[in-house]
GROMACS .gro file of C-alpha atoms in nm:
model
  479
    1MET     CA    1  11.197  13.449   9.334
    2ASN     CA    2  11.539  13.344   9.198
    3GLN     CA    3  11.701  13.292   9.570
    4ASP     CA    4  11.344  13.105   9.665
    5VAL     CA    5  11.335  12.819   9.427
    6HIS     CA    6  11.769  12.804   9.447
    7ASN     CA    7  11.695  12.728   9.841
    8PHE     CA    8  11.427  12.504   9.765
    9ILE     CA    9  11.589  12.301   9.488
   10ALA     CA   10  11.869  12.274   9.792
   11GLN     CA   11  11.652  12.196  10.089
   12HIS     CA   12  11.472  11.925   9.849
   13GLU     CA   13  11.812  11.798   9.708
   14LEU     CA   14  11.618  11.831   9.368
   15LEU     CA   15  11.942  11.828   9.128
   16LYS     CA   16  12.107  11.552   9.282
   17GLY     CA   17  12.240  11.272   9.072
   18VAL     CA   18  12.089  11.476   8.815
   19ASP     CA   19  12.303  11.603   8.460
   20THR     CA   20  12.005  11.603   8.238
   21VAL     CA   21  11.667  11.842   8.322
   22ILE     CA   22  11.422  11.760   8.085
   23VAL     CA   23  11.142  12.088   8.137
   24ALA     CA   24  10.772  12.006   8.090
   25THR     CA   25  10.682  12.320   7.861
   26SER     CA   26  10.283  12.443   7.752
   27GLY     CA   27  10.402  12.745   7.649
   28GLY     CA   28  10.242  12.905   7.917
   29PRO     CA   29  10.388  13.154   8.219
   30ASP     CA   30  10.441  12.874   8.437
   31SER     CA   31  10.643  12.634   8.243
   32MET     CA   32  10.869  12.945   8.056
   33ALA     CA   33  10.956  13.095   8.379
   34LEU     CA   34  11.126  12.743   8.482
   35LEU     CA   35  11.284  12.672   8.109
   36PHE     CA   36  11.409  13.032   8.152
   37TYR     CA   37  11.554  12.975   8.524
   38LEU     CA   38  11.706  12.645   8.473
   39TRP     CA   39  11.850  12.762   8.159
   40GLU     CA   40  12.031  13.080   8.273
   41MET     CA   41  12.076  12.891   8.628
   42ARG     CA   42  12.261  12.568   8.402
   43LYS     CA   43  12.603  12.555   8.492
   44ILE     CA   44  12.576  12.657   8.835
   45TYR     CA   45  12.349  12.337   8.883
   46ASN     CA   46  12.614  12.128   8.613
   47ILE     CA   47  12.287  12.058   8.408
   48ARG     CA   48  12.182  12.059   8.102
   49ILE     CA   49  11.899  12.154   7.969
   50GLU     CA   50  11.643  12.042   7.722
   51ALA     CA   51  11.249  12.099   7.699
   52ALA     CA   52  10.962  11.900   7.588
   53HIS     CA   53  10.644  11.995   7.519
   54ALA     CA   54  10.279  11.761   7.412
   55ASN     CA   55  10.015  11.887   7.219
   56HIS     CA   56   9.682  11.816   7.334
   57GLN     CA   57   9.548  11.906   7.009
   58LEU     CA   58   9.209  11.998   7.224
   59ARG     CA   59   9.227  12.365   7.095
   60GLY     CA   60   9.279  12.333   6.700
   61GLN     CA   61   9.507  12.613   6.581
   62GLU     CA   62   9.610  12.725   6.894
   63SER     CA   63   9.720  12.438   7.012
   64ASP     CA   64   9.962  12.409   6.728
   65SER     CA   65  10.021  12.849   6.761
   66ASP     CA   66  10.161  12.678   7.123
   67GLU     CA   67  10.394  12.391   7.010
   68HIS     CA   68  10.552  12.657   6.771
   69TYR     CA   69  10.582  12.899   7.024
   70VAL     CA   70  10.821  12.674   7.238
   71ALA     CA   71  11.014  12.542   6.945
   72ASN     CA   72  11.074  12.832   6.817
   73PHE     CA   73  11.170  12.994   7.153
   74CYS     CA   74  11.384  12.668   7.246
   75GLY     CA   75  11.554  12.741   6.893
   76GLU     CA   76  11.620  13.038   6.952
   77TYR     CA   77  11.797  12.940   7.314
   78GLY     CA   78  11.972  12.633   7.121
   79ILE     CA   79  11.772  12.426   7.378
   80PRO     CA   80  11.720  12.051   7.277
   81PHE     CA   81  11.362  11.963   7.179
   82HIS     CA   82  11.105  11.676   7.227
   83THR     CA   83  10.758  11.745   7.078
   84THR     CA   84  10.408  11.508   7.059
   85LYS     CA   85  10.077  11.518   6.968
   86LEU     CA   86   9.841  11.308   7.210
   87ASP     CA   87   9.481  11.163   7.089
   88ILE     CA   88   9.334  11.290   7.432
   89VAL     CA   89   9.013  11.330   7.357
   90GLY     CA   90   9.051  10.889   7.169
   91PHE     CA   91   9.222  10.792   7.485
   92ALA     CA   92   8.938  10.926   7.716
   93THR     CA   93   8.668  10.782   7.537
   94LYS     CA   94   8.812  10.465   7.512
   95ASN     CA   95   8.904  10.412   7.885
   96GLY     CA   96   8.593  10.596   8.004
   97LEU     CA   97   8.786  10.922   8.153
   98GLY     CA   98   8.735  11.317   8.211
   99THR     CA   99   8.943  11.450   7.997
  100GLN     CA  100   9.199  11.669   8.207
  101ALA     CA  101   9.316  11.268   8.334
  102ALA     CA  102   9.333  11.149   8.014
  103ALA     CA  103   9.568  11.465   7.873
  104SER     CA  104   9.763  11.379   8.236
  105GLN     CA  105   9.778  10.989   8.227
  106LEU     CA  106   9.916  11.014   7.858
  107ARG     CA  107  10.180  11.326   7.868
  108TYR     CA  108  10.319  11.156   8.183
  109GLN     CA  109  10.331  10.848   7.959
  110TRP     CA  110  10.476  10.974   7.741
  111PHE     CA  111  10.769  11.186   8.001
  112ASP     CA  112  10.856  10.847   8.172
  113GLU     CA  113  10.957  10.732   7.810
  114LEU     CA  114  11.169  11.025   7.785
  115LEU     CA  115  11.331  10.975   8.089
  116LYS     CA  116  11.374  10.564   7.978
  117ALA     CA  117  11.664  10.695   7.780
  118GLN     CA  118  11.808  10.951   7.987
  119PRO     CA  119  11.861  10.785   8.271
  120THR     CA  120  12.086  11.033   8.464
  121SER     CA  121  11.804  11.317   8.359
  122CYS     CA  122  11.482  11.389   8.548
  123LEU     CA  123  11.141  11.615   8.442
  124ALA     CA  124  11.090  11.958   8.590
  125THR     CA  125  10.679  12.067   8.610
  126ALA     CA  126  10.600  12.398   8.656
  127HIS     CA  127  10.408  12.324   8.993
  128HIS     CA  128  10.379  12.643   9.182
  129GLY     CA  129  10.277  12.738   9.529
  130ASP     CA  130   9.956  12.832   9.454
  131ASP     CA  131   9.894  12.512   9.230
  132GLN     CA  132   9.991  12.344   9.535
  133THR     CA  133   9.728  12.545   9.789
  134GLU     CA  134   9.413  12.452   9.516
  135THR     CA  135   9.484  12.102   9.508
  136ILE     CA  136   9.471  12.103   9.886
  137LEU     CA  137   9.171  12.250   9.861
  138MET     CA  138   9.028  12.057   9.629
  139THR     CA  139   9.123  11.741   9.801
  140MET     CA  140   8.989  11.818  10.101
  141VAL     CA  141   8.634  11.976   9.970
  142ARG     CA  142   8.612  11.636   9.751
  143GLY     CA  143   8.608  11.428  10.118
  144VAL     CA  144   8.822  11.185   9.938
  145ASN     CA  145   9.007  10.924  10.207
  146LEU     CA  146   9.222  11.146  10.460
  147LEU     CA  147   9.463  10.890  10.500
  148LYS     CA  148   9.616  10.937  10.103
  149GLU     CA  149   9.781  11.217  10.042
  150THR     CA  150   9.655  11.557   9.957
  151GLY     CA  151   9.899  11.793   9.781
  152ILE     CA  152  10.182  11.788   9.520
  153ASN     CA  153  10.535  11.662   9.620
  154GLU     CA  154  10.804  11.856   9.535
  155LYS     CA  155  10.956  11.455   9.365
  156ARG     CA  156  10.752  11.261   9.194
  157PHE     CA  157  10.888  10.919   9.075
  158LEU     CA  158  10.749  10.757   8.736
  159GLU     CA  159  10.925  10.394   8.610
  160ASN     CA  160  11.195  10.480   8.468
  161GLY     CA  161  11.262  10.840   8.637
  162PHE     CA  162  11.140  11.117   8.844
  163VAL     CA  163  10.986  11.412   8.796
  164ILE     CA  164  11.028  11.730   9.007
  165ARG     CA  165  10.895  12.078   9.085
  166PRO     CA  166  11.077  12.367   9.172
  167PHE     CA  167  10.867  12.625   9.202
  168LEU     CA  168  10.666  12.517   9.491
  169GLY     CA  169  10.817  12.745   9.708
  170ILE     CA  170  10.628  13.073   9.522
  171THR     CA  171  10.348  13.214   9.388
  172LYS     CA  172  10.210  13.265   9.046
  173GLU     CA  173  10.228  13.623   9.129
  174GLU     CA  174  10.652  13.561   9.148
  175ILE     CA  175  10.623  13.378   8.867
  176GLU     CA  176  10.456  13.643   8.638
  177HIS     CA  177  10.627  13.919   8.773
  178TYR     CA  178  10.981  13.736   8.653
  179CYS     CA  179  10.875  13.671   8.295
  180ASN     CA  180  10.836  14.045   8.321
  181ARG     CA  181  11.161  14.128   8.474
  182VAL     CA  182  11.382  13.869   8.251
  183GLY     CA  183  11.129  13.996   7.869
  184LEU     CA  184  10.938  13.625   7.848
  185PHE     CA  185  10.631  13.689   7.621
  186PRO     CA  186  10.433  13.334   7.718
  187ARG     CA  187  10.121  13.194   7.568
  188SER     CA  188   9.745  13.244   7.740
  189ASP     CA  189   9.582  12.934   7.742
  190THR     CA  190   9.191  13.022   7.672
  191SER     CA  191   9.071  12.722   7.909
  192ASN     CA  192   9.254  12.857   8.204
  193SER     CA  193   8.932  13.084   8.198
  194SER     CA  194   8.711  12.839   8.166
  195MET     CA  195   8.437  12.785   8.479
  196LYS     CA  196   8.350  12.440   8.384
  197TYR     CA  197   8.712  12.287   8.542
  198THR     CA  198   8.703  12.223   8.913
  199ARG     CA  199   9.035  12.396   8.947
  200ASN     CA  200   8.925  12.738   8.776
  201ARG     CA  201   8.661  12.745   9.007
  202PHE     CA  202   8.847  12.714   9.271
  203ARG     CA  203   9.155  12.971   9.116
  204HIS     CA  204   8.902  13.297   9.045
  205HIS     CA  205   8.612  13.218   9.308
  206LEU     CA  206   8.802  13.120   9.630
  207MET     CA  207   9.218  13.219   9.602
  208PRO     CA  208   9.183  13.587   9.582
  209PHE     CA  209   8.955  13.527   9.946
  210ILE     CA  210   9.195  13.327  10.071
  211LYS     CA  211   9.536  13.487   9.954
  212LYS     CA  212   9.418  13.845  10.069
  213GLU     CA  213   9.373  13.629  10.396
  214ASN     CA  214   9.663  13.528  10.432
  215PRO     CA  215   9.947  13.618  10.124
  216SER     CA  216  10.233  13.387  10.245
  217ILE     CA  217   9.871  13.052  10.235
  218HIS     CA  218  10.125  12.891  10.013
  219THR     CA  219  10.409  12.848  10.205
  220HIS     CA  220  10.185  12.727  10.499
  221MET     CA  221  10.049  12.446  10.266
  222GLN     CA  222  10.329  12.356  10.134
  223ARG     CA  223  10.486  12.264  10.526
  224TYR     CA  224  10.127  12.182  10.579
  225HIS     CA  225  10.196  11.909  10.303
  226GLU     CA  226  10.524  11.811  10.378
  227TRP     CA  227  10.433  11.765  10.710
  228GLN     CA  228  10.119  11.501  10.665
  229ARG     CA  229  10.315  11.314  10.405
  230ASP     CA  230  10.629  11.260  10.662
  231ASP     CA  231  10.371  11.181  10.993
  232GLN     CA  232  10.124  10.968  10.755
  233GLN     CA  233  10.454  10.745  10.618
  234PHE     CA  234  10.553  10.672  10.930
  235LEU     CA  235  10.208  10.614  11.104
  236MET     CA  236  10.197  10.377  10.771
  237GLU     CA  237  10.445  10.221  10.888
  238LEU     CA  238  10.332  10.189  11.167
  239ALA     CA  239  10.006   9.948  11.045
  240GLU     CA  240  10.186   9.768  10.883
  241GLU     CA  241  10.342   9.595  11.139
  242ALA     CA  242  10.092   9.582  11.342
  243LEU     CA  243   9.888   9.471  11.095
  244GLU     CA  244  10.109   9.148  11.001
  245GLY     CA  245  10.032   9.072  11.388
  246ILE     CA  246   9.638   9.094  11.392
  247ILE     CA  247   9.636   8.854  11.086
  248LEU     CA  248   9.515   8.531  11.096
  249GLN     CA  249   9.446   8.441  10.774
  250LYS     CA  250   9.494   8.544  10.411
  251SER     CA  251   9.400   8.433  10.038
  252GLU     CA  252   9.431   8.690   9.774
  253GLN     CA  253   9.093   8.754   9.790
  254SER     CA  254   8.994   8.742  10.181
  255ILE     CA  255   9.173   8.840  10.487
  256THR     CA  256   9.048   8.760  10.854
  257ILE     CA  257   9.199   8.915  11.170
  258LEU     CA  258   9.157   8.842  11.527
  259ILE     CA  259   8.885   9.140  11.689
  260GLU     CA  260   9.060   9.110  12.006
  261ALA     CA  261   9.394   9.250  11.842
  262ILE     CA  262   9.329   9.545  11.685
  263GLU     CA  263   9.097   9.633  11.933
  264ARG     CA  264   9.435   9.629  12.100
  265LEU     CA  265   9.559   9.910  11.879
  266ARG     CA  266   9.468  10.310  11.898
  267PHE     CA  267   9.243  10.465  11.695
  268PRO     CA  268   9.515  10.582  11.420
  269LEU     CA  269   9.672  10.293  11.350
  270GLN     CA  270   9.332  10.097  11.340
  271ARG     CA  271   9.231  10.306  11.056
  272ARG     CA  272   9.459  10.247  10.913
  273VAL     CA  273   9.494   9.890  10.886
  274ILE     CA  274   9.169   9.843  10.776
  275HIS     CA  275   9.288  10.078  10.504
  276LEU     CA  276   9.540   9.885  10.426
  277ILE     CA  277   9.358   9.577  10.444
  278LEU     CA  278   9.086   9.754  10.197
  279ARG     CA  279   9.373   9.863   9.948
  280TYR     CA  280   9.481   9.535   9.961
  281LEU     CA  281   9.209   9.340   9.829
  282TYR     CA  282   9.096   9.617   9.624
  283GLY     CA  283   9.411   9.617   9.443
  284LYS     CA  284   9.357   9.831   9.117
  285ASN     CA  285   8.953   9.882   9.156
  286SER     CA  286   9.042  10.060   9.500
  287PRO     CA  287   8.706  10.289   9.514
  288SER     CA  288   8.864  10.687   9.509
  289SER     CA  289   8.676  10.728   9.846
  290THR     CA  290   8.732  10.542  10.131
  291SER     CA  291   8.699  10.697  10.467
  292ILE     CA  292   8.350  10.624  10.530
  293HIS     CA  293   8.422  10.219  10.474
  294ILE     CA  294   8.694  10.304  10.778
  295GLU     CA  295   8.436  10.410  10.951
  296GLN     CA  296   8.169  10.167  10.944
  297VAL     CA  297   8.431   9.880  10.960
  298GLN     CA  298   8.555  10.031  11.264
  299ARG     CA  299   8.173  10.042  11.392
  300LEU     CA  300   8.119   9.742  11.293
  301LEU     CA  301   8.423   9.586  11.474
  302LYS     CA  302   8.303   9.737  11.814
  303ARG     CA  303   7.982   9.474  11.762
  304HIS     CA  304   7.725   9.768  11.868
  305GLU     CA  305   7.522   9.761  11.531
  306PRO     CA  306   7.221   9.520  11.496
  307SER     CA  307   7.416   9.393  11.215
  308LYS     CA  308   7.732   9.159  11.164
  309GLU     CA  309   7.772   9.256  10.805
  310LEU     CA  310   7.910   9.548  10.606
  311HIS     CA  311   7.855   9.566  10.194
  312LEU     CA  312   8.119   9.736  10.118
  313ALA     CA  313   8.189   9.888   9.740
  314ASN     CA  314   8.332   9.719   9.419
  315GLY     CA  315   8.152   9.341   9.544
  316LEU     CA  316   8.405   9.400   9.959
  317PHE     CA  317   8.226   9.225  10.189
  318ALA     CA  318   8.329   9.266  10.604
  319TYR     CA  319   8.156   9.045  10.846
  320LEU     CA  320   8.208   8.966  11.211
  321SER     CA  321   8.244   8.586  11.326
  322TYR     CA  322   8.290   8.599  11.691
  323ASP     CA  323   8.674   8.694  11.779
  324CYS     CA  324   8.762   8.763  11.402
  325CYS     CA  325   8.668   8.998  11.147
  326HIS     CA  326   8.661   8.845  10.767
  327PHE     CA  327   8.741   9.038  10.491
  328SER     CA  328   8.653   8.889  10.154
  329LEU     CA  329   8.594   8.960   9.785
  330LYS     CA  330   8.285   8.658   9.833
  331PRO     CA  331   7.949   8.692  10.003
  332PRO     CA  332   7.972   8.443  10.317
  333LYS     CA  333   7.939   8.084  10.188
  334ARG     CA  334   7.642   7.956  10.319
  335ILE     CA  335   7.723   7.599  10.256
  336GLN     CA  336   7.460   7.273  10.379
  337GLN     CA  337   7.534   6.943  10.434
  338PRO     CA  338   7.323   6.703  10.239
  339HIS     CA  339   7.170   6.390  10.412
  340VAL     CA  340   7.368   6.092  10.265
  341ASP     CA  341   7.363   5.719  10.414
  342LEU     CA  342   7.704   5.562  10.600
  343SER     CA  343   7.834   5.268  10.505
  344VAL     CA  344   7.927   5.051  10.824
  345PRO     CA  345   8.206   4.967  10.805
  346GLY     CA  346   8.312   5.199  10.553
  347GLU     CA  347   8.393   5.520  10.408
  348VAL     CA  348   8.212   5.907  10.297
  349ASP     CA  349   8.244   6.138  10.184
  350VAL     CA  350   8.099   6.524  10.367
  351VAL     CA  351   8.155   6.852  10.271
  352THR     CA  352   8.377   6.885  10.509
  353GLY     CA  353   8.531   6.595  10.529
  354ARG     CA  354   8.532   6.211  10.537
  355PHE     CA  355   8.381   5.978  10.796
  356THR     CA  356   8.545   5.660  10.833
  357SER     CA  357   8.397   5.358  11.021
  358TYR     CA  358   8.491   5.018  11.130
  359TYR     CA  359   8.479   4.712  11.446
  360LEU     CA  360   8.701   4.694  11.679
  361GLU     CA  361   8.755   4.489  11.982
  362THR     CA  362   8.687   4.611  12.338
  363SER     CA  363   9.030   4.504  12.427
  364ASP     CA  364   9.172   4.738  12.111
  365ILE     CA  365   9.008   5.043  12.221
  366PRO     CA  366   9.226   5.351  12.210
  367LYS     CA  367   9.207   5.640  12.383
  368GLU     CA  368   8.927   5.876  12.245
  369GLN     CA  369   9.025   6.212  12.031
  370LYS     CA  370   8.756   6.517  11.923
  371TYR     CA  371   8.821   6.391  11.609
  372MET     CA  372   8.666   6.048  11.641
  373THR     CA  373   8.405   5.840  11.871
  374PHE     CA  374   8.349   5.489  12.044
  375LEU     CA  375   7.954   5.323  12.028
  376ASP     CA  376   7.842   5.057  12.177
  377ALA     CA  377   7.710   4.854  11.790
  378ASP     CA  378   7.414   4.717  11.983
  379LYS     CA  379   7.298   5.012  12.131
  380LEU     CA  380   7.259   5.164  11.793
  381ILE     CA  381   6.972   5.209  11.559
  382PHE     CA  382   7.049   5.144  11.198
  383PRO     CA  383   7.158   5.306  10.949
  384LEU     CA  384   7.316   5.534  11.035
  385SER     CA  385   7.362   5.860  10.781
  386ILE     CA  386   7.538   6.189  10.816
  387ARG     CA  387   7.371   6.533  10.749
  388GLY     CA  388   7.354   6.907  10.855
  389VAL     CA  389   7.155   7.032  11.152
  390LEU     CA  390   6.771   7.111  11.130
  391PRO     CA  391   6.558   7.245  11.352
  392GLY     CA  392   6.464   7.129  11.672
  393ASP     CA  393   6.830   6.868  11.738
  394ARG     CA  394   6.921   6.795  12.034
  395ILE     CA  395   7.162   6.596  12.174
  396THR     CA  396   7.132   6.412  12.456
  397GLY     CA  397   7.525   6.510  12.549
  398ARG     CA  398   7.777   6.335  12.860
  399GLY     CA  399   7.796   6.476  13.121
  400MET     CA  400   7.436   6.644  13.104
  401THR     CA  401   7.117   6.606  13.227
  402GLY     CA  402   6.832   6.606  13.029
  403SER     CA  403   6.962   6.703  12.616
  404LYS     CA  404   7.046   7.055  12.439
  405LYS     CA  405   6.979   7.203  12.155
  406VAL     CA  406   7.263   7.168  11.872
  407SER     CA  407   7.167   7.477  11.784
  408ARG     CA  408   7.290   7.651  12.170
  409LEU     CA  409   7.596   7.390  12.081
  410PHE     CA  410   7.703   7.575  11.818
  411ILE     CA  411   7.626   7.926  11.998
  412ASP     CA  412   7.840   7.755  12.308
  413LYS     CA  413   8.103   7.650  12.099
  414LYS     CA  414   8.138   7.996  11.914
  415VAL     CA  415   8.053   7.790  11.569
  416ASP     CA  416   8.085   8.089  11.245
  417ALA     CA  417   7.686   8.105  11.158
  418SER     CA  418   7.763   8.078  10.817
  419PHE     CA  419   7.893   7.771  10.888
  420ARG     CA  420   7.656   7.561  11.117
  421GLY     CA  421   7.509   7.419  10.843
  422ALA     CA  422   7.750   7.229  10.668
  423TRP     CA  423   7.898   7.093  11.008
  424PRO     CA  424   7.838   6.721  11.004
  425LEU     CA  425   7.573   6.536  11.283
  426LEU     CA  426   7.620   6.161  11.302
  427THR     CA  427   7.274   6.070  11.331
  428ASP     CA  428   7.075   5.711  11.369
  429GLY     CA  429   6.773   5.548  11.237
  430ASP     CA  430   6.499   5.733  11.426
  431GLY     CA  431   6.719   6.062  11.357
  432GLU     CA  432   6.893   6.098  11.708
  433VAL     CA  433   7.161   6.280  11.676
  434LEU     CA  434   7.487   6.075  11.868
  435TRP     CA  435   7.797   6.318  11.730
  436VAL     CA  436   7.850   6.626  11.634
  437PRO     CA  437   8.238   6.533  11.579
  438PHE     CA  438   8.484   6.774  11.805
  439LEU     CA  439   8.223   6.954  12.012
  440HIS     CA  440   7.984   6.705  12.159
  441ARG     CA  441   7.862   6.285  12.200
  442SER     CA  442   7.576   6.146  12.299
  443LYS     CA  443   7.554   5.924  12.593
  444SER     CA  444   7.320   5.724  12.410
  445THR     CA  445   7.553   5.445  12.302
  446ASP     CA  446   7.837   5.516  12.537
  447ILE     CA  447   8.057   5.211  12.599
  448THR     CA  448   8.006   4.993  12.885
  449ASP     CA  449   8.181   4.680  13.097
  450LYS     CA  450   7.904   4.503  12.899
  451THR     CA  451   7.993   4.641  12.518
  452LYS     CA  452   8.048   4.311  12.319
  453ARG     CA  453   8.070   4.524  12.007
  454VAL     CA  454   8.243   4.862  11.914
  455LEU     CA  455   8.175   5.028  11.594
  456VAL     CA  456   8.474   5.334  11.572
  457LEU     CA  457   8.359   5.678  11.388
  458VAL     CA  458   8.671   5.906  11.252
  459PHE     CA  459   8.610   6.218  11.049
  460THR     CA  460   8.937   6.327  10.869
  461PRO     CA  461   8.834   6.748  10.840
  462ASN     CA  462   8.934   6.880  10.454
  463ASP     CA  463   9.078   7.217  10.342
  464GLU     CA  464   8.676   7.383  10.340
  465PHE     CA  465   8.630   7.265  10.727
  466PHE     CA  466   8.954   7.450  10.750
  467LEU     CA  467   8.845   7.779  10.624
  468PHE     CA  468   8.698   7.798  10.978
  469HIS     CA  469   8.805   8.036  11.144
  470ASP     CA  470   8.833   7.917  11.508
  471TYR     CA  471   8.951   7.486  11.469
  472LYS     CA  472   9.219   7.508  11.636
  473SER     CA  473   9.025   7.601  11.937
  474ILE     CA  474   8.783   7.316  11.863
  475THR     CA  475   8.951   7.026  11.756
  476GLY     CA  476   9.237   7.087  12.000
  477GLY     CA  477   9.521   7.171  11.699
  478ALA     CA  478   9.441   6.785  11.588
  479PHE     CA  479   9.511   6.823  11.298
   0.00000   0.00000   0.00000
């Protein structure tokens, strides 16, 4: 065992830059073996050894006896000893956690405090190869996000230092044999035989069969974990680079991407790009499992689904808008432009901007732009007004025979369905649509050589309008 552990430490440079190792010591076989091994090898590694015991206070007198055992052992060998009592039950109840999750969180918080006091120290835990196998199997069986790490890292970074796991290359059997060989008599935790814990069920029911099929499964699983982790990190770096090239808009609560750009990526990168988007928007509220969500988004992006909107976990929406896909923590807006009268000349504010009207001499007419229109004032039926689209609205457009439905115009111009109700329409006193800014003008009030008075209408969009994803192609980049 000694040589295997030594090789593992050297291969992964676990003790590089370390002068003190604080061993997390429960009193059980694994942690006592690690404490004794590092204490025996302290001169070879040129390190100081300390022990840290967290009393979880979950097993009454048994928990206190574990603490006394570790304290006495450290006293016998002159090993500096740190101990604390943790209120696991209270913390679990307050934060809605399971007992094991609460114990782990509190324990590592305390470990981090110990590391903060000694900047050149690290903490060592006795996770071994069988733990690695169990963890990977448990993770796979739970069906969590396949893009997340499935095993135990040989080095884990905390806020004030890092944790090493020197025993990941050996088995529980080797540890127990080592304890017998060096004369250790560790404590036994009765909770390790309780079938109410998932790990114990895997350990007692599944592991004997697996180890019988492959006694070296721990070596394979350790290699699998390290290779998978390296591959994942590399692919995730590529995905992060790719994401920058497909984002059209980004805020704290939303991201808009170009579908054509993500379609050019290979599927493995597509999955990771979607994963990065979900992780960014969810933040600390990220669901434990998002593999299903990633596949749902991929199907949405193929644009074969009858529905163009997904309701993901924790209030996250994904919805299509022609060439774009929006991810938002807010549902798609359904804004409607109300009916407002237009002062002539004058100004009026609408949902998506401001309309300004004024008269102009025919000789002073500038070149017409998409954000303005010129009307023959004598052909107009007043009052003029601004409103949203209504069913049946049509426009007698320039350059066409007959009229066209405004709803069809929106489709042809790829106006987002959620935005169509907010798009302002200029209408006259008879309700005829004279102008759909940036999209079409009616020919019924065109300027001719007989025109005497010209009414100029200018539409200045606001930020609400520019939230529309494809405004540049529609406005011609005018704003």
